């Protein structure tokens, strides 16, 4: 077995900041976990010969062979079920959905089998499986390719649901997910794959792992708490910069994990800032923001100086036309306006252009 | 290339063009007049499509949806219990045969009493395997303990064969703490890691692609065992059936799919379930060797499952078995099948084609069984079943803790909090908490 250096993780030990794309972060995490544990294998459409629909599994077929990087016929129900079955018998599958929109064709296996088997079998069958792939909207892919499944999977006991943002998140959380004995739904984002983030030496180490269920405070602030996950973390950070110029100091929480939800970090932050805005790309009803709001109302009601605001995707199937699509998803300006409303500043309710 | 050169040169014979199996239509134009083109074209015998050579034909004909004759059914024992195969007779020892027979009687007896218990309100639900005892015990007997079973729900005989006791069955059904189920599942959803029997899952046919996954794992382990997945005729309509068979073939998975075609899916008869000749013909569509067998013939089942297992393991490929039988049972205790089928039909299959009666005739004729042993067995099993039920009912229910464990490998903080908060509430209001739940 030839050992190949991971494509673009630059292992020069100079003092300059290293950068890594999310794609390479995921690829390197998969590579390292497959090298460490022969039971880990990857399965999905186009993951092998094609190097992955989004090139996340690039180079893995060459390195580990077709037994551990399995190209499948087009049956999500099939390969999800096979993954679950192989996990029942001790393998550690990483099942790729080309997009989580297609996971609906396999959702019974994820929820009724993977999530519930440990409980239903009274601990006799555990399912150390990871379901991963791009989630939520990309750009111009229409209604059936743009839904966010965070809320759906996040509501199921027995599953863990992770939502990485940066490359460090991607590496640390995917490694944790693969090592975890419970089934994990790992929601990536297509538009983040190509984005580069600084990455520490610690995060580049093959033993690096992030704890599941802990949110990260990306930016400290004292006036308002903004929770976000995945691509929206980047938007929230940009919104925070704009808000700062207007004298509003925003604390940005990168959830990293939808289930378990880090209620402790969120509530501690709201108790400090007294105001909360939640941001997500998914549909508003029964969304992640709804759950966070409920949690804060239950635990920190007395600390709120303003009602919680949820920013979510529009309550419509995603339109294709670029102008309509832009209006269907939260933009940085939406986050800024919501933050100001929650601070009782006067702002126009909607975009003027 | 030679073919092109031949095409350009009209003096070269058609066989050379044929050998290469390649069709160069543009080059054929150079051959000359239309007659020559037609001649050349009709002699293009086959084409290298992706996936392999396919020969051409100038006859337009549609493959029929089904053949005139149905796929015949392999049988060894006739209705009177006479065996058509001497070889097979010697393969099954007296010990195995009697274990099979008494297992069939035990299953039938357990079913009778547990069904009644549900009717009396002692159980919430039950599902019987009447009429399908041969499939249960004979297929179990033909497997090894290392073969992993993913059953549907009408195959408790597999567990019985492997050592699950009547007490174990009763404990699961009554949801008490003595079973290994921690009261998590509704009745008949048995599971046993020790006996390589994956816990029953309600949604139909999900066990099929999962069986392929287990087989994939076995393949990687290079174990001398296979996976056996059961399904009913109705389950063959599920999408998962298609996905599983397709994948099993593509992945060369050592899985034996055993379909109990018992004629009914709750109230849906097979004539409304599919238009094919049952399930056996579907195997070929996926590239899987298949066989149809008399599901009420214990010897035939034993023989076929044993062979299928050998092929699956030695040749590392899947096999499909369709066992023809009849669902004497109502679908479950939630069903009264006399509402949609005649009692005459049910009686007919219950008596004339009973797999237990047929097998008994064979073992009796071999001198291995007698009326005396028959009545002793019935009395003994009846006593054991009743005892198991009484004991199961007396057992404690699972403790409160078991509501929270096993959701994840480790108890998550939110559930720890909930349990703590619940216990505090119980302490403050002990009179409101049910007496039969151990803390």
Short mmCIF file of C-alpha atoms in Angstrom, two decimals, chain A residues 7-228:
data_model
loop_
_atom_site.label_atom_id
_atom_site.label_comp_id
_atom_site.label_asym_id
_atom_site.label_seq_id
_atom_site.Cartn_x
_atom_site.Cartn_y
_atom_site.Cartn_z
CA UNK A 7 -3.28 16.43 -1.37
CA UNK A 8 -2.87 19.91 -0.08
CA UNK A 9 -2.14 19.85 3.63
CA UNK A 10 1.10 21.70 3.65
CA UNK A 11 3.38 20.15 6.17
CA UNK A 12 6.04 22.79 6.18
CA UNK A 13 6.96 23.63 9.71
CA UNK A 14 7.53 27.31 9.16
CA UNK A 15 5.91 29.80 11.43
CA UNK A 16 3.45 30.97 8.76
CA UNK A 17 -0.27 30.25 9.22
CA UNK A 18 -1.31 27.13 7.38
CA UNK A 19 -4.52 27.09 5.41
CA UNK A 20 -6.66 24.22 4.33
CA UNK A 21 -9.87 23.95 2.34
CA UNK A 22 -12.83 22.19 3.88
CA UNK A 23 -12.59 19.63 1.08
CA UNK A 24 -9.04 18.75 1.99
CA UNK A 25 -9.94 18.78 5.65
CA UNK A 26 -12.65 16.16 5.08
CA UNK A 27 -10.43 14.15 2.75
CA UNK A 28 -7.56 14.09 5.21
CA UNK A 29 -9.85 13.12 8.07
CA UNK A 30 -11.25 10.21 6.07
CA UNK A 31 -7.79 9.15 5.00
CA UNK A 32 -6.40 9.18 8.53
CA UNK A 33 -9.33 7.33 10.05
CA UNK A 34 -9.23 4.69 7.32
CA UNK A 35 -5.52 4.23 7.90
CA UNK A 36 -6.01 3.90 11.64
CA UNK A 37 -8.92 1.43 11.57
CA UNK A 38 -9.32 -1.25 8.89
CA UNK A 39 -13.02 -1.52 9.69
CA UNK A 40 -13.70 1.97 8.38
CA UNK A 41 -14.90 1.98 4.81
CA UNK A 42 -16.55 4.48 2.48
CA UNK A 43 -19.61 3.78 0.36
CA UNK A 44 -21.70 5.86 -1.98
CA UNK A 45 -22.31 6.94 -5.53
CA UNK A 46 -19.20 8.08 -7.42
CA UNK A 47 -16.98 7.90 -4.34
CA UNK A 48 -14.37 5.66 -5.93
CA UNK A 49 -13.42 5.91 -9.58
CA UNK A 50 -14.88 9.37 -9.97
CA UNK A 51 -12.99 10.48 -6.83
CA UNK A 52 -16.23 11.66 -5.27
CA UNK A 53 -18.99 13.80 -6.73
CA UNK A 54 -17.40 16.74 -4.91
CA UNK A 55 -13.96 15.16 -4.75
CA UNK A 56 -14.15 14.67 -1.01
CA UNK A 57 -12.99 11.06 -1.38
CA UNK A 58 -10.24 11.88 -3.84
CA UNK A 59 -7.33 9.45 -3.81
CA UNK A 60 -8.96 7.04 -1.38
CA UNK A 61 -9.75 4.34 -3.92
CA UNK A 62 -6.15 4.23 -5.09
CA UNK A 63 -4.88 4.05 -1.57
CA UNK A 64 -7.34 1.63 0.02
CA UNK A 65 -8.80 -0.37 -2.83
CA UNK A 66 -12.32 -1.16 -3.95
CA UNK A 67 -13.19 -3.18 -0.86
CA UNK A 68 -12.92 -0.11 1.31
CA UNK A 69 -14.07 2.51 -1.16
CA UNK A 70 -17.25 1.11 -2.65
CA UNK A 71 -18.95 2.61 -5.68
CA UNK A 72 -22.61 1.74 -5.57
CA UNK A 73 -25.54 1.40 -7.93
CA UNK A 74 -28.01 4.23 -7.63
CA UNK A 75 -30.01 3.12 -4.64
CA UNK A 76 -29.83 5.29 -1.59
CA UNK A 77 -32.13 2.89 0.20
CA UNK A 78 -29.85 0.10 -0.86
CA UNK A 79 -26.52 1.43 0.21
CA UNK A 80 -27.85 3.07 3.35
CA UNK A 81 -29.38 -0.28 4.31
CA UNK A 82 -26.17 -2.09 3.47
CA UNK A 83 -24.23 0.39 5.54
CA UNK A 84 -26.53 -0.17 8.50
CA UNK A 85 -26.29 -3.94 8.13
CA UNK A 86 -22.51 -3.87 7.94
CA UNK A 87 -22.42 -1.66 11.04
CA UNK A 88 -24.62 -4.21 12.85
CA UNK A 89 -21.83 -6.68 12.18
CA UNK A 90 -18.92 -4.58 13.31
CA UNK A 91 -17.77 -2.53 10.35
CA UNK A 92 -17.64 1.27 10.46
CA UNK A 93 -19.19 2.57 7.30
CA UNK A 94 -19.05 6.17 6.12
CA UNK A 95 -22.00 6.48 3.78
CA UNK A 96 -22.00 9.40 1.39
CA UNK A 97 -25.21 10.91 0.07
CA UNK A 98 -24.61 13.00 -2.98
CA UNK A 99 -26.81 15.50 -1.22
CA UNK A 100 -28.91 15.01 1.87
CA UNK A 101 -31.90 15.77 -0.29
CA UNK A 102 -31.41 12.23 -1.66
CA UNK A 103 -31.18 10.81 1.86
CA UNK A 104 -34.95 10.94 1.96
CA UNK A 105 -34.96 7.87 -0.22
CA UNK A 106 -33.10 6.08 2.55
CA UNK A 107 -34.58 7.83 5.55
CA UNK A 108 -36.20 4.72 7.00
CA UNK A 109 -32.81 3.08 7.36
CA UNK A 110 -31.36 6.16 9.02
CA UNK A 111 -34.16 6.71 11.48
CA UNK A 112 -35.93 3.40 12.05
CA UNK A 113 -32.82 1.27 11.90
CA UNK A 114 -29.65 3.23 12.57
CA UNK A 115 -31.05 5.62 15.16
CA UNK A 116 -33.26 3.21 17.04
CA UNK A 117 -31.48 -0.13 16.95
CA UNK A 118 -29.29 0.30 19.99
CA UNK A 119 -32.33 1.16 22.06
CA UNK A 120 -34.70 -1.40 20.57
CA UNK A 121 -32.16 -4.20 20.81
CA UNK A 122 -31.51 -3.29 24.45
CA UNK A 123 -27.88 -2.46 23.73
CA UNK A 124 -27.13 -5.65 21.77
CA UNK A 125 -26.73 -3.88 18.45
CA UNK A 126 -24.90 -0.62 18.16
CA UNK A 127 -24.56 1.16 14.86
CA UNK A 128 -21.24 3.01 14.44
CA UNK A 129 -22.20 4.53 11.10
CA UNK A 130 -21.65 7.99 9.64
CA UNK A 131 -23.96 9.41 7.01
CA UNK A 132 -22.33 12.41 5.37
CA UNK A 133 -22.75 14.69 2.42
CA UNK A 134 -23.70 18.22 1.40
CA UNK A 135 -26.80 19.64 3.06
CA UNK A 136 -28.85 22.74 2.46
CA UNK A 137 -28.71 25.05 -0.52
CA UNK A 138 -25.83 25.38 -2.92
CA UNK A 139 -26.33 27.89 -5.73
CA UNK A 140 -29.02 27.65 -8.37
CA UNK A 141 -29.96 24.02 -7.80
CA UNK A 142 -33.67 24.43 -7.20
CA UNK A 143 -36.15 23.06 -4.71
CA UNK A 144 -35.21 19.39 -4.65
CA UNK A 145 -31.52 20.05 -4.09
CA UNK A 146 -31.63 22.84 -1.55
CA UNK A 147 -33.39 21.70 1.61
CA UNK A 148 -31.64 21.71 4.97
CA UNK A 149 -32.23 18.51 6.96
CA UNK A 150 -30.79 19.67 10.25
CA UNK A 151 -34.18 19.98 11.92
CA UNK A 152 -35.49 16.64 10.65
CA UNK A 153 -32.50 14.58 11.81
CA UNK A 154 -31.97 16.77 14.85
CA UNK A 155 -35.31 15.72 16.26
CA UNK A 156 -34.51 11.99 16.39
CA UNK A 157 -33.19 10.46 19.61
CA UNK A 158 -30.45 7.97 18.89
CA UNK A 159 -28.80 10.10 16.20
CA UNK A 160 -26.02 12.59 16.58
CA UNK A 161 -26.13 15.46 14.11
CA UNK A 162 -23.03 17.51 13.35
CA UNK A 163 -22.67 20.68 11.32
CA UNK A 164 -19.07 21.71 10.67
CA UNK A 165 -18.18 25.19 9.45
CA UNK A 166 -14.42 25.63 9.20
CA UNK A 167 -11.73 23.21 8.13
CA UNK A 168 -10.84 22.60 11.74
CA UNK A 169 -14.49 21.77 12.42
CA UNK A 170 -14.55 19.48 9.41
CA UNK A 171 -11.46 17.55 10.47
CA UNK A 172 -12.19 17.35 14.15
CA UNK A 173 -15.87 16.56 13.88
CA UNK A 174 -15.57 13.99 11.09
CA UNK A 175 -12.88 12.14 12.98
CA UNK A 176 -15.02 12.23 16.11
CA UNK A 177 -18.01 11.03 14.11
CA UNK A 178 -16.17 8.07 12.64
CA UNK A 179 -14.83 7.04 16.03
CA UNK A 180 -18.20 7.42 17.73
CA UNK A 181 -20.11 4.19 18.45
CA UNK A 182 -23.44 5.90 17.73
CA UNK A 183 -24.90 6.76 14.33
CA UNK A 184 -23.92 10.24 13.19
CA UNK A 185 -25.50 12.43 10.52
CA UNK A 186 -22.77 14.74 9.26
CA UNK A 187 -24.17 17.73 7.40
CA UNK A 188 -21.64 19.49 5.17
CA UNK A 189 -22.14 22.36 2.77
CA UNK A 190 -21.23 22.32 -0.89
CA UNK A 191 -20.26 25.97 -1.06
CA UNK A 192 -17.88 25.60 1.88
CA UNK A 193 -15.92 22.76 0.29
CA UNK A 194 -13.71 25.14 -1.63
CA UNK A 195 -13.29 27.67 1.14
CA UNK A 196 -9.93 27.91 2.81
CA UNK A 197 -9.47 28.40 6.56
CA UNK A 198 -6.40 28.79 8.72
CA UNK A 199 -5.63 25.57 10.52
CA UNK A 200 -3.44 24.93 13.53
CA UNK A 201 -0.75 22.29 13.84
CA UNK A 202 -2.84 20.66 16.51
CA UNK A 203 -5.74 20.31 14.11
CA UNK A 204 -3.47 18.79 11.50
CA UNK A 205 -2.35 16.03 13.81
CA UNK A 206 -3.89 12.66 13.02
CA UNK A 207 -5.11 12.20 16.57
CA UNK A 208 -7.02 15.51 16.51
CA UNK A 209 -10.65 15.22 17.48
CA UNK A 210 -13.32 17.68 18.52
CA UNK A 211 -15.84 16.83 21.22
CA UNK A 212 -19.35 16.13 19.96
CA UNK A 213 -21.96 18.38 21.53
CA UNK A 214 -19.83 21.44 22.20
CA UNK A 215 -20.48 24.69 20.38
CA UNK A 216 -17.67 27.14 19.66
CA UNK A 217 -17.74 30.84 20.38
CA UNK A 218 -16.26 32.15 17.16
CA UNK A 219 -16.36 35.74 18.24
CA UNK A 220 -16.94 37.11 21.69
CA UNK A 221 -19.36 39.95 22.23
CA UNK A 222 -21.50 41.50 24.91
CA UNK A 223 -24.62 42.98 23.34
CA UNK A 224 -26.27 40.16 21.45
CA UNK A 225 -25.88 36.41 20.88
CA UNK A 226 -26.15 35.14 17.35
CA UNK A 227 -26.26 31.37 16.84
CA UNK A 228 -25.52 29.88 13.45
#
